[in-house]
PDB file of C-alpha atoms in Angstrom:
ATOM      1  CA  GLN Z  46      63.722 107.666  51.634  1.00 75.00           C
ATOM      2  CA  GLU Z  47      65.325 107.242  48.219  1.00 82.00           C
ATOM      3  CA  LYS Z  48      64.571 110.037  45.720  1.00 90.00           C
ATOM      4  CA  VAL Z  49      64.896 109.645  41.965  1.00 95.00           C
ATOM      5  CA  GLN Z  50      64.872 112.628  39.600  1.00 96.00           C
ATOM      6  CA  GLN Z  51      64.924 112.515  35.815  1.00 98.00           C
ATOM      7  CA  SER Z  52      65.784 115.074  33.155  1.00 98.00           C
ATOM      8  CA  PRO Z  53      64.743 116.346  30.755  1.00 98.00           C
ATOM      9  CA  GLU Z  54      60.971 116.002  31.198  1.00 96.00           C
ATOM     10  CA  SER Z  55      60.616 115.644  27.449  1.00 97.00           C
ATOM     11  CA  LEU Z  56      62.975 115.225  24.537  1.00 98.00           C
ATOM     12  CA  ILE Z  57      62.444 115.461  20.782  1.00 98.00           C
ATOM     13  CA  VAL Z  58      65.114 114.053  18.472  1.00 98.00           C
ATOM     14  CA  PRO Z  59      65.223 113.346  14.716  1.00 98.00           C
ATOM     15  CA  GLU Z  60      65.322 109.767  13.475  1.00 98.00           C
ATOM     16  CA  GLY Z  61      68.874 108.417  13.505  1.00 98.00           C
ATOM     17  CA  ALA Z  62      70.103 110.766  16.243  1.00 98.00           C
ATOM     18  CA  MET Z  63      71.413 109.866  19.692  1.00 98.00           C
ATOM     19  CA  SER Z  64      68.927 110.250  22.560  1.00 98.00           C
ATOM     20  CA  SER Z  65      70.417 110.999  25.996  1.00 98.00           C
ATOM     21  CA  LEU Z  66      68.394 110.732  29.202  1.00 98.00           C
ATOM     22  CA  ASN Z  67      69.561 111.521  32.729  1.00 98.00           C
ATOM     23  CA  CYS Z  68      68.713 110.320  36.218  1.00 98.00           C
ATOM     24  CA  THR Z  69      69.990 111.251  39.676  1.00 97.00           C
ATOM     25  CA  PHE Z  70      69.345 109.340  42.878  1.00 94.00           C
ATOM     26  CA  SER Z  71      69.896 110.117  46.540  1.00 91.00           C
ATOM     27  CA  ASN Z  72      71.545 107.020  48.061  1.00 82.00           C
ATOM     28  CA  SER Z  73      74.974 105.904  46.868  1.00 74.00           C
ATOM     29  CA  ALA Z  74      74.414 102.519  48.570  1.00 76.00           C
ATOM     30  CA  SER Z  75      71.418 101.766  46.317  1.00 72.00           C
ATOM     31  CA  GLN Z  76      71.480  98.429  44.552  1.00 76.00           C
ATOM     32  CA  SER Z  77      70.835  98.174  40.819  1.00 90.00           C
ATOM     33  CA  ILE Z  78      69.545 101.021  38.691  1.00 95.00           C
ATOM     34  CA  TRP Z  79      66.996 100.088  36.040  1.00 96.00           C
ATOM     35  CA  TRP Z  80      65.626 101.776  32.940  1.00 98.00           C
ATOM     36  CA  TYR Z  81      62.075 100.925  31.884  1.00 98.00           C
ATOM     37  CA  GLN Z  82      60.211 101.867  28.699  1.00 98.00           C
ATOM     38  CA  GLN Z  83      56.482 102.587  28.775  1.00 97.00           C
ATOM     39  CA  HIS Z  84      54.285 102.977  25.691  1.00 96.00           C
ATOM     40  CA  PRO Z  85      50.820 104.616  25.982  1.00 93.00           C
ATOM     41  CA  GLY Z  86      48.241 102.318  27.541  1.00 92.00           C
ATOM     42  CA  LYS Z  87      50.849  99.692  28.492  1.00 95.00           C
ATOM     43  CA  GLY Z  88      52.778  98.767  31.604  1.00 96.00           C
ATOM     44  CA  PRO Z  89      56.505  99.593  31.854  1.00 97.00           C
ATOM     45  CA  GLU Z  90      58.955  97.068  30.352  1.00 97.00           C
ATOM     46  CA  ALA Z  91      62.485  96.570  31.663  1.00 96.00           C
ATOM     47  CA  LEU Z  92      65.170  97.633  29.179  1.00 97.00           C
ATOM     48  CA  ILE Z  93      68.528  97.490  30.922  1.00 97.00           C
ATOM     49  CA  SER Z  94      70.050  97.579  34.397  1.00 95.00           C
ATOM     50  CA  ILE Z  95      73.434  98.477  35.862  1.00 95.00           C
ATOM     51  CA  PHE Z  96      74.999  97.815  39.246  1.00 92.00           C
ATOM     52  CA  SER Z  97      78.703  98.637  38.997  1.00 91.00           C
ATOM     53  CA  ASN Z  98      80.311 101.991  38.207  1.00 93.00           C
ATOM     54  CA  GLY Z  99      81.128 102.405  34.559  1.00 95.00           C
ATOM     55  CA  ASN Z 100      79.149 101.594  31.461  1.00 96.00           C
ATOM     56  CA  LYS Z 101      77.106  98.738  30.063  1.00 97.00           C
ATOM     57  CA  LYS Z 102      76.127  98.308  26.426  1.00 97.00           C
ATOM     58  CA  GLU Z 103      73.269  96.246  24.998  1.00 97.00           C
ATOM     59  CA  GLY Z 104      72.499  96.706  21.305  1.00 97.00           C
ATOM     60  CA  ARG Z 105      71.689 100.378  20.674  1.00 98.00           C
ATOM     61  CA  LEU Z 106      71.500 101.114  24.416  1.00 98.00           C
ATOM     62  CA  THR Z 107      74.371 102.294  26.621  1.00 98.00           C
ATOM     63  CA  VAL Z 108      74.065 103.064  30.331  1.00 98.00           C
ATOM     64  CA  TYR Z 109      76.636 105.018  32.369  1.00 98.00           C
ATOM     65  CA  LEU Z 110      76.685 104.903  36.172  1.00 96.00           C
ATOM     66  CA  ASN Z 111      78.687 107.162  38.479  1.00 95.00           C
ATOM     67  CA  ARG Z 112      77.842 106.359  42.108  1.00 92.00           C
ATOM     68  CA  ALA Z 113      80.060 109.135  43.468  1.00 92.00           C
ATOM     69  CA  SER Z 114      77.973 111.768  41.652  1.00 94.00           C
ATOM     70  CA  LEU Z 115      74.731 109.759  42.123  1.00 94.00           C
ATOM     71  CA  HIS Z 116      74.112 109.938  38.378  1.00 96.00           C
ATOM     72  CA  VAL Z 117      73.082 107.450  35.710  1.00 97.00           C
ATOM     73  CA  SER Z 118      72.395 108.116  32.041  1.00 98.00           C
ATOM     74  CA  LEU Z 119      70.800 106.171  29.197  1.00 98.00           C
ATOM     75  CA  HIS Z 120      71.871 106.731  25.588  1.00 98.00           C
ATOM     76  CA  ILE Z 121      69.962 105.357  22.622  1.00 98.00           C
ATOM     77  CA  ARG Z 122      72.028 105.264  19.440  1.00 98.00           C
ATOM     78  CA  ASP Z 123      70.323 105.574  16.021  1.00 98.00           C
ATOM     79  CA  SER Z 124      66.954 106.495  17.567  1.00 98.00           C
ATOM     80  CA  GLN Z 125      63.866 105.175  15.748  1.00 98.00           C
ATOM     81  CA  PRO Z 126      60.230 106.380  15.783  1.00 98.00           C
ATOM     82  CA  SER Z 127      59.368 103.114  17.566  1.00 97.00           C
ATOM     83  CA  ASP Z 128      61.602 104.275  20.463  1.00 98.00           C
ATOM     84  CA  SER Z 129      59.061 107.051  21.182  1.00 98.00           C
ATOM     85  CA  ALA Z 130      57.812 106.333  24.703  1.00 98.00           C
ATOM     86  CA  VAL Z 131      58.202 107.366  28.341  1.00 97.00           C
ATOM     87  CA  TYR Z 132      61.487 106.203  29.890  1.00 98.00           C
ATOM     88  CA  LEU Z 133      61.487 105.548  33.619  1.00 98.00           C
ATOM     89  CA  CYS Z 134      64.578 105.376  35.802  1.00 97.00           C
ATOM     90  CA  ALA Z 135      64.184 103.126  38.856  1.00 95.00           C
ATOM     91  CA  VAL Z 136      66.503 102.526  41.793  1.00 93.00           C
ATOM     92  CA  SER Z 137      66.443  99.252  43.664  1.00 88.00           C
ATOM     93  CA  SER Z 138      66.119  99.574  47.434  1.00 80.00           C
ATOM     94  CA  TYR Z 139      66.718  96.352  49.353  1.00 75.00           C
ATOM     95  CA  GLY Z 140      65.787  95.923  53.020  1.00 71.00           C
ATOM     96  CA  SER Z 141      64.639  93.318  55.530  1.00 68.00           C
ATOM     97  CA  SER Z 142      61.177  93.356  53.932  1.00 69.00           C
ATOM     98  CA  GLY Z 143      62.442  92.536  50.475  1.00 73.00           C
ATOM     99  CA  ASN Z 144      63.342  94.492  47.404  1.00 78.00           C
ATOM    100  CA  LYS Z 145      61.431  97.438  45.988  1.00 87.00           C
ATOM    101  CA  LEU Z 146      61.955  99.819  43.089  1.00 92.00           C
ATOM    102  CA  ILE Z 147      61.671 103.589  43.515  1.00 92.00           C
ATOM    103  CA  PHE Z 148      60.751 105.261  40.220  1.00 95.00           C
ATOM    104  CA  GLY Z 149      61.369 108.696  38.761  1.00 96.00           C
ATOM    105  CA  ILE Z 150      58.612 110.636  36.984  1.00 96.00           C
ATOM    106  CA  GLY Z 151      59.978 109.743  33.554  1.00 97.00           C
ATOM    107  CA  THR Z 152      61.238 111.368  30.356  1.00 98.00           C
ATOM    108  CA  LEU Z 153      58.923 111.495  27.334  1.00 97.00           C
ATOM    109  CA  LEU Z 154      60.974 110.755  24.221  1.00 98.00           C
ATOM    110  CA  SER Z 155      59.623 111.607  20.765  1.00 98.00           C
ATOM    111  CA  VAL Z 156      61.617 110.508  17.713  1.00 98.00           C
ATOM    112  CA  LYS Z 157      60.537 112.371  14.569  1.00 97.00           C
ATOM    113  CA  PRO Z 158      60.815 110.645  11.153  1.00 95.00           C
TER     114      PRO Z 158
ATOM    115  CA  GLY G 208      56.263  82.537  28.347  1.00 79.00           C
ATOM    116  CA  GLY G 209      54.366  83.893  31.291  1.00 88.00           C
ATOM    117  CA  ILE G 210      51.774  86.593  31.584  1.00 94.00           C
ATOM    118  CA  ILE G 211      50.507  88.996  34.207  1.00 97.00           C
ATOM    119  CA  THR G 212      46.827  89.905  33.912  1.00 97.00           C
ATOM    120  CA  GLN G 213      45.007  92.773  35.568  1.00 98.00           C
ATOM    121  CA  THR G 214      41.221  92.990  35.814  1.00 98.00           C
ATOM    122  CA  PRO G 215      39.263  95.011  35.102  1.00 98.00           C
ATOM    123  CA  LYS G 216      41.039  97.160  32.494  1.00 97.00           C
ATOM    124  CA  PHE G 217      38.712 100.088  33.217  1.00 97.00           C
ATOM    125  CA  LEU G 218      36.838 100.817  36.434  1.00 96.00           C
ATOM    126  CA  ILE G 219      34.338 103.609  37.022  1.00 95.00           C
ATOM    127  CA  GLY G 220      33.267 104.007  40.619  1.00 94.00           C
ATOM    128  CA  GLN G 221      31.242 106.370  42.748  1.00 94.00           C
ATOM    129  CA  GLU G 222      32.504 108.483  45.616  1.00 94.00           C
ATOM    130  CA  GLY G 223      32.747 106.457  48.837  1.00 95.00           C
ATOM    131  CA  GLN G 224      32.496 103.119  47.063  1.00 96.00           C
ATOM    132  CA  LYS G 225      34.785 100.189  47.912  1.00 97.00           C
ATOM    133  CA  LEU G 226      36.514  98.984  44.743  1.00 97.00           C
ATOM    134  CA  THR G 227      38.646  95.874  44.203  1.00 97.00           C
ATOM    135  CA  LEU G 228      41.336  95.403  41.567  1.00 98.00           C
ATOM    136  CA  LYS G 229      42.757  91.966  40.764  1.00 98.00           C
ATOM    137  CA  CYS G 230      46.099  90.732  39.450  1.00 98.00           C
ATOM    138  CA  GLN G 231      47.163  87.228  38.370  1.00 98.00           C
ATOM    139  CA  GLN G 232      50.627  85.998  37.285  1.00 98.00           C
ATOM    140  CA  ASN G 233      51.798  82.596  36.036  1.00 96.00           C
ATOM    141  CA  PHE G 234      55.568  83.209  36.273  1.00 95.00           C
ATOM    142  CA  ASN G 235      55.648  81.541  39.714  1.00 95.00           C
ATOM    143  CA  HIS G 236      57.218  84.781  41.000  1.00 95.00           C
ATOM    144  CA  ASP G 237      57.491  85.175  44.759  1.00 94.00           C
ATOM    145  CA  THR G 238      57.089  88.938  44.992  1.00 94.00           C
ATOM    146  CA  MET G 239      54.166  91.025  43.757  1.00 96.00           C
ATOM    147  CA  TYR G 240      53.601  94.782  43.831  1.00 97.00           C
ATOM    148  CA  TRP G 241      50.871  97.387  43.407  1.00 98.00           C
ATOM    149  CA  TYR G 242      51.854 100.825  42.117  1.00 97.00           C
ATOM    150  CA  ARG G 243      49.723 103.880  41.406  1.00 97.00           C
ATOM    151  CA  GLN G 244      50.643 106.053  38.407  1.00 96.00           C
ATOM    152  CA  ASP G 245      49.400 109.644  38.262  1.00 93.00           C
ATOM    153  CA  SER G 246      50.254 112.140  35.575  1.00 85.00           C
ATOM    154  CA  GLY G 247      53.286 114.153  36.662  1.00 81.00           C
ATOM    155  CA  LYS G 248      53.950 112.023  39.751  1.00 83.00           C
ATOM    156  CA  GLY G 249      55.451 108.835  38.425  1.00 87.00           C
ATOM    157  CA  LEU G 250      54.862 105.408  39.970  1.00 95.00           C
ATOM    158  CA  ARG G 251      54.264 105.254  43.714  1.00 95.00           C
ATOM    159  CA  LEU G 252      54.310 101.983  45.679  1.00 95.00           C
ATOM    160  CA  ILE G 253      51.075 101.139  47.501  1.00 97.00           C
ATOM    161  CA  TYR G 254      51.605  97.582  48.774  1.00 97.00           C
ATOM    162  CA  TYR G 255      53.896  94.671  48.050  1.00 95.00           C
ATOM    163  CA  SER G 256      54.087  91.028  49.101  1.00 95.00           C
ATOM    164  CA  ILE G 257      57.196  88.844  49.234  1.00 93.00           C
ATOM    165  CA  THR G 258      55.304  85.577  49.565  1.00 93.00           C
ATOM    166  CA  GLU G 259      51.811  84.124  49.961  1.00 94.00           C
ATOM    167  CA  ASN G 260      49.906  85.760  52.877  1.00 93.00           C
ATOM    168  CA  ASP G 261      52.637  88.389  53.360  1.00 94.00           C
ATOM    169  CA  LEU G 262      51.812  92.107  53.076  1.00 96.00           C
ATOM    170  CA  GLN G 263      54.183  95.088  53.234  1.00 94.00           C
ATOM    171  CA  LYS G 264      53.074  98.726  53.128  1.00 95.00           C
ATOM    172  CA  GLY G 265      54.518 101.089  50.564  1.00 93.00           C
ATOM    173  CA  ASP G 266      54.600 104.882  50.713  1.00 91.00           C
ATOM    174  CA  LEU G 267      50.975 105.273  49.592  1.00 94.00           C
ATOM    175  CA  SER G 268      49.156 102.565  51.569  1.00 96.00           C
ATOM    176  CA  GLU G 269      46.658 104.828  53.372  1.00 96.00           C
ATOM    177  CA  GLY G 270      43.199 104.345  51.885  1.00 95.00           C
ATOM    178  CA  TYR G 271      44.021 100.908  50.482  1.00 97.00           C
ATOM    179  CA  ASP G 272      43.945  97.268  51.588  1.00 98.00           C
ATOM    180  CA  ALA G 273      45.641  94.340  49.870  1.00 98.00           C
ATOM    181  CA  SER G 274      45.359  90.560  49.933  1.00 98.00           C
ATOM    182  CA  ARG G 275      47.726  87.757  48.808  1.00 97.00           C
ATOM    183  CA  GLU G 276      45.832  84.528  49.463  1.00 91.00           C
ATOM    184  CA  LYS G 277      47.622  82.617  46.697  1.00 96.00           C
ATOM    185  CA  LYS G 278      51.148  82.925  45.296  1.00 96.00           C
ATOM    186  CA  SER G 279      49.745  83.679  41.838  1.00 97.00           C
ATOM    187  CA  SER G 280      47.311  86.437  42.793  1.00 98.00           C
ATOM    188  CA  PHE G 281      47.418  89.813  44.512  1.00 98.00           C
ATOM    189  CA  SER G 282      44.356  92.009  44.943  1.00 98.00           C
ATOM    190  CA  LEU G 283      44.068  95.669  45.904  1.00 98.00           C
ATOM    191  CA  THR G 284      41.018  97.336  47.467  1.00 98.00           C
ATOM    192  CA  VAL G 285      40.331 101.058  47.401  1.00 96.00           C
ATOM    193  CA  THR G 286      38.503 101.366  50.723  1.00 96.00           C
ATOM    194  CA  SER G 287      36.621 104.594  49.906  1.00 95.00           C
ATOM    195  CA  ALA G 288      36.939 106.051  46.420  1.00 94.00           C
ATOM    196  CA  GLN G 289      37.564 109.806  46.273  1.00 92.00           C
ATOM    197  CA  LYS G 290      35.484 111.966  43.911  1.00 87.00           C
ATOM    198  CA  ASN G 291      37.304 113.063  40.725  1.00 81.00           C
ATOM    199  CA  GLU G 292      40.060 110.549  41.408  1.00 83.00           C
ATOM    200  CA  MET G 293      41.714 109.378  38.202  1.00 88.00           C
ATOM    201  CA  ALA G 294      44.762 107.139  38.100  1.00 94.00           C
ATOM    202  CA  VAL G 295      46.276 103.998  36.622  1.00 97.00           C
ATOM    203  CA  PHE G 296      46.995 101.117  38.995  1.00 98.00           C
ATOM    204  CA  LEU G 297      49.855  98.870  37.901  1.00 98.00           C
ATOM    205  CA  CYS G 298      50.535  95.379  39.226  1.00 98.00           C
ATOM    206  CA  ALA G 299      53.995  93.822  38.885  1.00 97.00           C
ATOM    207  CA  SER G 300      55.778  90.620  39.875  1.00 97.00           C
ATOM    208  CA  SER G 301      59.415  89.614  40.223  1.00 94.00           C
ATOM    209  CA  MET G 302      61.619  86.753  41.421  1.00 90.00           C
ATOM    210  CA  GLY G 303      62.892  89.045  44.181  1.00 82.00           C
ATOM    211  CA  GLY G 304      66.410  90.273  44.908  1.00 78.00           C
ATOM    212  CA  ASN G 305      67.693  92.437  42.068  1.00 79.00           C
ATOM    213  CA  SER G 306      65.457  90.828  39.427  1.00 86.00           C
ATOM    214  CA  ASP G 307      63.498  92.973  37.008  1.00 90.00           C
ATOM    215  CA  TYR G 308      59.765  93.506  37.406  1.00 94.00           C
ATOM    216  CA  THR G 309      57.142  92.340  34.910  1.00 96.00           C
ATOM    217  CA  PHE G 310      54.190  94.720  34.818  1.00 97.00           C
ATOM    218  CA  GLY G 311      50.585  94.217  33.811  1.00 97.00           C
ATOM    219  CA  SER G 312      48.851  96.682  31.462  1.00 97.00           C
ATOM    220  CA  GLY G 313      47.093  98.457  34.295  1.00 97.00           C
ATOM    221  CA  THR G 314      43.608  99.219  35.589  1.00 98.00           C
ATOM    222  CA  ARG G 315      42.374 102.719  34.787  1.00 96.00           C
ATOM    223  CA  LEU G 316      40.217 104.132  37.563  1.00 96.00           C
ATOM    224  CA  LEU G 317      37.791 107.027  37.314  1.00 94.00           C
ATOM    225  CA  VAL G 318      35.652 108.103  40.251  1.00 94.00           C
ATOM    226  CA  ILE G 319      32.563 110.211  39.530  1.00 90.00           C
TER     227      ILE G 319
END
């Protein structure tokens, strides 16, 4: 059973700073790793995914994956108050019954003006 | 663009009651999911379906039934609501494989 753990539980950063969120998973053979953003009262929205070791950059977001250490991180450059939300790490588990995502508990990010 | 709609948005039930939550999507996605979100416990998979009339149990399926009679809809039934239960039920759909999920806004359940 895949396990996904996120840290920190909550993070407060000033506007314009870099926000760094961490996620560890238990199965190095997992498929893609996803980051989702969830605002209060809304469903999660997919932000970015990564499959191969290394990094991937999209706009202000950068993701780093190290399968050997079972670790993935999300970095948000120039954080804005609108980035304040819960960030969920999810690991894709693919089997004979299709694909499913296993989610972590999330990191609550607050960006202060 | 497509949309995924969950009804109702809020549901208040009584202990022991059978409650049904509905989800509709117009993306023509093959796979649909039901997750439960509790404070401090993240999202836990209840049921998913890879095609019409298919049902697969997740880690939290006990106490729930699901139905996928059409490709566009996926319903979830709480077979016997537990007193003081409070959670958000999230429906999602995807093309399958390593595709991302699109989530609905959720149904908020309170059992009194």
